[in-house]
Amino acid sequence: MVEPAAMSTAREEILGRVRDALEGSTAPEPVVRAYRRAGDGDRSQAVELLCDRLVDYKAEVRRVAESDLPAAIAEVCAARSVSRLGVPDGLPHEWRPASIEIVEDTGLTSRELDGLDGVVTACTLAIAETGTLVLAAGPGEGRRALTLVPDLHICVVKESQIVDGVPAAFDHLGPVAQRPLTLVSGPSATSDIELSRVEGVHGPRQLVVLVASTG
Amino acid sequence: MTDFPAAARVELANGQLRANLHHATQTIRAKRAGVVAELPDWEELREAGRGIKADVLARLDEYLVQFESAAQAAGAQVHWARDAAEANAIVVEVARDHGVSEVVKMKSLTTDEIHLNDALAAAGISALETDFAELILQLDGDWSSHILVPAIHRNRTEIRDLFARTIADGPLTDDPSELAEAARVYLREKFLGARMGVSGANFGVAETGTICIVESEGNGRMCTTLPPVLVSILGIEKLVPSFADLEVFLQLLPRSSTGERMNPYTSLWTGVTPGDGPQEMHIVLLDAGRTRVLADEVGRVALHCIRCSACLNVCPVYTRTGGHAYGSVYPGPIGAILTPQLIGVDQAPSLPYASTLCGACYEVCPVKIDIPAVLLHLRSKVVEHKGATPERLAMRAMGWVFGSARRLRFAQRLGRVAQRPLVRGGSIRRLPGPLAGWTQGRTMRPVARESFRRWWSRRP
Ligand code: SF4
């Protein structure tokens, strides 16, 4: 093992080098934050924009009433021959379709996750301007591996969870900053082959977003 | 270290590379311009990004200590490494403690910089690169030519042949989605069985001890989520003061790098979360020359870099020579100012000259690094090493000229008159006297008959 003494020496030495390097420097001006914090807050525009941006990045988007979620989830699964659907702890029972085998994530191994056909989760919020879903390990959102290993991720976004831009999202995320957070913008992709975008490398190759109105 | 002009001559002769590079850099540039234009507050974001980075460096000692204690409080083990060897030794020790002989890795320039894979190999541990492009390079024993699209110099037929030789277990066409599928199948097994992951980091948050990783493919999520043990290596300049500062960089980085509004996956985590992800988390805070860069009040802005690679794609030198000619992990304009400072200007004296000072890099840089100014500064340091030469005097003069818009206008006018006897067929082929070395490897463009400024000011 690296000697604890050497470690603390490295620490002190690096901090010492930093202080030496900074000695005599002039203090920088205060940071100017003149960028936009939030838009005009028009909810219907934000919903439209989110759907548009998600589709642009190759997610499938459906707008449904919250009460129709089980039917919509069942349809998505049927269209892809999904028979075993993983769900996280805390996913509302009234969202779950009866027609599909539901597998609760009670600490499944990575290989067991790999055996699922798909997964359905909630999210913490969505950012319209960038087409981003934010998962913050809250109830119904699952741990990180659950939305990573299966090939299909169905994510439910309530219209009330949509914010317009990135700064507005961070206003909400402050209190959960230390939880594992995953920002998802479209399915996994690479552009490494002559820059043609290929959807789906390691994360879910199919992302289906159900935008639910609660009205 | 290899000499830039010599290496560039070799790379320029490679037609495939040049064609791929041209296509790739043009495509990314157009995408970037499109998504940057969507944001009405792009300039304000750049200014905030610059300001935050300047603040980080000015109080780096405080932020490092704050980061360390927040990460420790969340269950991470924090290590400090003065140099590459110390950082590598820490990773090797963690692997040995767990009896691990293979680690899964996500692309990281920092780990390339310290040659972590070689150090692990020397200790009998193999490091599996899991980014699509890095995998290609690793299978082929090649190395990266672009920060963001490392295999930019390989086309699909070459990739098909390589996969057919190595990882594919059936016949393969050169359809990109089929190639991606082959990599997915091969790596999936590796991820599911992995016992240790290694990553770099895009940002570390001093306030919360959080690490942030920005990626496209999902291999980063695999490496940082599935293995029970994780080591993340973080250059000390990668800190941001507060969690909310990420709202600036998560707008600047994806738009500048891949030209997307947001990259497919951004992961943030803090220490260890019971029941979610690795239950043992190590963070290595790496110096390896960064404090040396910090000590130079002009050159330290190179540490603001968020590795977006936008400056590469607009650079007239990089887009012709490719990354290999720079002979360093960090290519392009940023490499020309960062590498010589990290390892010492005497070790890479030709890099600060690998530029035409056109200023395109400064214009696209999301954190407003004035790369041409740092290049001039470093050139004067190079010539200090060599003693007084006509070159040195020319550099001094150039620094003085660029220092003022009025002087620049005057010098351009003067240049247009003074160069007349040298111009042949629209370009200067050979400069006279002691400056001849400047035109040996390239033809120098004469000062334009009409400067951009003059054209601009007489525009209707
Ligand atoms: S110097 Fe600026 S433009 Fe170049 S890679 Fe760094 S952040 Fe991007």
CSV table of N, CA and C in Angstrom, one decimal, chain B residues 309-377:
chain,number,residue,atom,x,y,z
B,309,SER,N,-12.9,20.3,-27.2
B,309,SER,CA,-12.2,20.1,-28.5
B,309,SER,C,-12.7,21.1,-29.6
B,310,ALA,N,-13.5,22.1,-29.3
B,310,ALA,CA,-14.0,23.0,-30.3
B,310,ALA,C,-12.8,23.7,-31.0
B,311,CYS,N,-11.7,24.0,-30.2
B,311,CYS,CA,-10.6,24.7,-30.8
B,311,CYS,C,-9.9,23.9,-31.8
B,312,LEU,N,-9.9,22.5,-31.7
B,312,LEU,CA,-9.3,21.7,-32.6
B,312,LEU,C,-10.0,21.8,-34.0
B,313,ASN,N,-11.3,21.7,-33.9
B,313,ASN,CA,-12.1,21.7,-35.2
B,313,ASN,C,-12.0,22.9,-36.0
B,314,VAL,N,-11.6,24.1,-35.4
B,314,VAL,CA,-11.5,25.3,-36.2
B,314,VAL,C,-10.1,25.6,-36.5
B,315,CYS,N,-9.2,24.9,-36.0
B,315,CYS,CA,-7.7,25.2,-36.2
B,315,CYS,C,-7.2,24.9,-37.6
B,316,PRO,N,-6.7,25.9,-38.3
B,316,PRO,CA,-6.3,25.6,-39.7
B,316,PRO,C,-5.0,24.6,-39.7
B,317,VAL,N,-4.3,24.6,-38.6
B,317,VAL,CA,-3.2,23.7,-38.5
B,317,VAL,C,-3.6,22.3,-38.2
B,318,TYR,N,-4.4,22.2,-37.1
B,318,TYR,CA,-4.9,20.8,-36.7
B,318,TYR,C,-5.7,20.2,-37.8
B,319,THR,N,-6.6,20.9,-38.4
B,319,THR,CA,-7.5,20.2,-39.4
B,319,THR,C,-6.7,19.7,-40.6
B,320,ARG,N,-5.4,20.1,-40.7
B,320,ARG,CA,-4.6,19.6,-41.8
B,320,ARG,C,-3.6,18.5,-41.3
B,321,THR,N,-3.1,18.6,-40.1
B,321,THR,CA,-2.1,17.7,-39.7
B,321,THR,C,-2.7,16.5,-38.9
B,322,GLY,N,-3.8,16.8,-38.2
B,322,GLY,CA,-4.4,15.8,-37.3
B,322,GLY,C,-3.6,15.8,-36.0
B,323,GLY,N,-4.1,15.0,-35.0
B,323,GLY,CA,-3.6,15.0,-33.7
B,323,GLY,C,-2.2,14.4,-33.5
B,324,HIS,N,-1.9,13.4,-34.3
B,324,HIS,CA,-0.6,12.7,-34.0
B,324,HIS,C,0.6,13.6,-34.1
B,325,ALA,N,0.5,14.6,-35.0
B,325,ALA,CA,1.7,15.4,-35.3
B,325,ALA,C,2.1,16.2,-34.0
B,326,TYR,N,1.2,16.4,-33.1
B,326,TYR,CA,1.5,17.1,-31.9
B,326,TYR,C,2.3,16.3,-30.9
B,327,GLY,N,2.3,15.0,-31.1
B,327,GLY,CA,3.1,14.1,-30.2
B,327,GLY,C,2.8,14.2,-28.8
B,328,SER,N,1.5,14.6,-28.4
B,328,SER,CA,1.2,14.7,-27.0
B,328,SER,C,-0.3,14.3,-26.9
B,329,VAL,N,-0.7,14.0,-25.7
B,329,VAL,CA,-2.0,13.6,-25.4
B,329,VAL,C,-3.0,14.7,-25.8
B,330,TYR,N,-2.7,15.9,-25.5
B,330,TYR,CA,-3.6,17.1,-25.8
B,330,TYR,C,-3.1,17.7,-27.1
B,331,PRO,N,-3.9,17.5,-28.2
B,331,PRO,CA,-3.5,18.0,-29.5
B,331,PRO,C,-4.1,19.4,-29.7
B,332,GLY,N,-3.9,19.9,-30.9
B,332,GLY,CA,-4.6,21.1,-31.3
B,332,GLY,C,-4.1,22.3,-30.5
B,333,PRO,N,-4.8,23.4,-30.7
B,333,PRO,CA,-4.4,24.7,-30.0
B,333,PRO,C,-4.3,24.5,-28.5
B,334,ILE,N,-5.2,23.8,-27.9
B,334,ILE,CA,-5.1,23.6,-26.4
B,334,ILE,C,-3.8,22.8,-26.1
B,335,GLY,N,-3.5,21.8,-26.9
B,335,GLY,CA,-2.3,21.0,-26.7
B,335,GLY,C,-1.1,21.9,-26.8
B,336,ALA,N,-1.1,22.8,-27.8
B,336,ALA,CA,0.0,23.7,-28.0
B,336,ALA,C,0.3,24.6,-26.8
B,337,ILE,N,-0.7,24.9,-26.0
B,337,ILE,CA,-0.4,25.7,-24.8
B,337,ILE,C,-0.3,24.9,-23.5
B,338,LEU,N,-1.0,23.8,-23.5
B,338,LEU,CA,-1.1,23.0,-22.2
B,338,LEU,C,0.1,22.1,-22.1
B,339,THR,N,0.4,21.3,-23.1
B,339,THR,CA,1.5,20.3,-23.0
B,339,THR,C,2.9,21.0,-22.7
B,340,PRO,N,3.3,22.0,-23.4
B,340,PRO,CA,4.6,22.6,-23.0
B,340,PRO,C,4.7,23.1,-21.6
B,341,GLN,N,3.5,23.5,-21.1
B,341,GLN,CA,3.5,24.0,-19.7
B,341,GLN,C,3.5,22.9,-18.7
B,342,LEU,N,2.8,21.8,-19.0
B,342,LEU,CA,2.8,20.7,-18.1
B,342,LEU,C,4.1,20.0,-18.0
B,343,ILE,N,4.8,19.9,-19.1
B,343,ILE,CA,6.1,19.1,-19.1
B,343,ILE,C,7.3,20.1,-19.2
B,344,GLY,N,7.1,21.4,-19.3
B,344,GLY,CA,8.2,22.3,-19.4
B,344,GLY,C,8.4,22.7,-20.9
B,345,VAL,N,8.5,24.0,-21.1
B,345,VAL,CA,8.7,24.5,-22.5
B,345,VAL,C,9.9,23.9,-23.2
B,346,ASP,N,11.0,23.7,-22.4
B,346,ASP,CA,12.2,23.1,-23.0
B,346,ASP,C,12.0,21.7,-23.5
B,347,GLN,N,10.9,21.0,-23.0
B,347,GLN,CA,10.7,19.7,-23.5
B,347,GLN,C,9.8,19.6,-24.7
B,348,ALA,N,9.1,20.7,-25.0
B,348,ALA,CA,8.3,20.7,-26.2
B,348,ALA,C,8.4,22.0,-26.9
B,349,PRO,N,9.6,22.4,-27.3
B,349,PRO,CA,9.8,23.8,-27.8
B,349,PRO,C,9.1,24.1,-29.1
B,350,SER,N,8.7,23.1,-29.9
B,350,SER,CA,8.1,23.4,-31.2
B,350,SER,C,6.6,23.6,-31.1
B,351,LEU,N,6.0,23.1,-30.0
B,351,LEU,CA,4.5,23.1,-29.9
B,351,LEU,C,4.0,24.5,-29.9
B,352,PRO,N,4.5,25.5,-29.2
B,352,PRO,CA,3.9,26.8,-29.2
B,352,PRO,C,4.0,27.5,-30.6
B,353,TYR,N,4.7,26.8,-31.6
B,353,TYR,CA,4.8,27.4,-32.9
B,353,TYR,C,3.8,26.7,-33.8
B,354,ALA,N,3.1,25.7,-33.3
B,354,ALA,CA,2.2,24.9,-34.1
B,354,ALA,C,0.9,25.6,-34.3
B,355,SER,N,0.9,26.9,-34.8
B,355,SER,CA,-0.3,27.7,-34.9
B,355,SER,C,0.0,28.9,-35.8
B,356,THR,N,-1.1,29.4,-36.4
B,356,THR,CA,-0.9,30.6,-37.2
B,356,THR,C,-1.4,31.8,-36.5
B,357,LEU,N,-1.8,31.7,-35.2
B,357,LEU,CA,-2.3,32.8,-34.5
B,357,LEU,C,-3.5,33.5,-35.1
B,358,CYS,N,-4.3,32.6,-35.8
B,358,CYS,CA,-5.5,33.3,-36.5
B,358,CYS,C,-6.6,33.7,-35.5
B,359,GLY,N,-6.6,33.1,-34.3
B,359,GLY,CA,-7.6,33.5,-33.3
B,359,GLY,C,-8.9,32.8,-33.3
B,360,ALA,N,-9.1,31.8,-34.3
B,360,ALA,CA,-10.3,31.1,-34.4
B,360,ALA,C,-10.6,30.3,-33.1
B,361,CYS,N,-9.5,29.8,-32.5
B,361,CYS,CA,-9.7,29.0,-31.3
B,361,CYS,C,-10.3,29.8,-30.1
B,362,TYR,N,-9.8,31.0,-30.0
B,362,TYR,CA,-10.3,31.9,-28.9
B,362,TYR,C,-11.8,32.2,-29.1
B,363,GLU,N,-12.2,32.4,-30.4
B,363,GLU,CA,-13.6,32.7,-30.6
B,363,GLU,C,-14.5,31.6,-30.2
B,364,VAL,N,-14.1,30.4,-30.4
B,364,VAL,CA,-15.0,29.3,-30.1
B,364,VAL,C,-14.9,28.8,-28.7
B,365,CYS,N,-13.8,29.1,-28.0
B,365,CYS,CA,-13.6,28.5,-26.7
B,365,CYS,C,-14.7,28.9,-25.7
B,366,PRO,N,-15.4,27.9,-25.2
B,366,PRO,CA,-16.5,28.1,-24.3
B,366,PRO,C,-16.1,28.8,-23.0
B,367,VAL,N,-14.9,28.7,-22.6
B,367,VAL,CA,-14.4,29.4,-21.4
B,367,VAL,C,-13.5,30.6,-21.7
B,368,LYS,N,-13.5,31.0,-23.0
B,368,LYS,CA,-12.8,32.2,-23.4
B,368,LYS,C,-11.3,32.2,-23.1
B,369,ILE,N,-10.6,31.1,-23.4
B,369,ILE,CA,-9.2,31.0,-23.2
B,369,ILE,C,-8.5,31.7,-24.4
B,370,ASP,N,-7.8,32.8,-24.1
B,370,ASP,CA,-7.1,33.5,-25.2
B,370,ASP,C,-5.8,32.7,-25.6
B,371,ILE,N,-6.1,31.7,-26.4
B,371,ILE,CA,-5.0,30.8,-26.8
B,371,ILE,C,-3.8,31.5,-27.5
B,372,PRO,N,-4.1,32.4,-28.5
B,372,PRO,CA,-3.1,33.1,-29.2
B,372,PRO,C,-2.2,33.9,-28.2
B,373,ALA,N,-2.8,34.5,-27.2
B,373,ALA,CA,-2.0,35.3,-26.3
B,373,ALA,C,-1.0,34.4,-25.5
B,374,VAL,N,-1.5,33.2,-25.1
B,374,VAL,CA,-0.7,32.3,-24.4
B,374,VAL,C,0.4,31.8,-25.3
B,375,LEU,N,0.1,31.5,-26.5
B,375,LEU,CA,1.1,31.0,-27.5
B,375,LEU,C,2.3,32.0,-27.6
B,376,LEU,N,1.9,33.3,-27.7
B,376,LEU,CA,3.0,34.3,-27.9
B,376,LEU,C,3.8,34.3,-26.6
B,377,HIS,N,3.1,34.2,-25.5
B,377,HIS,CA,3.8,34.2,-24.2
B,377,HIS,C,4.8,33.1,-24.1
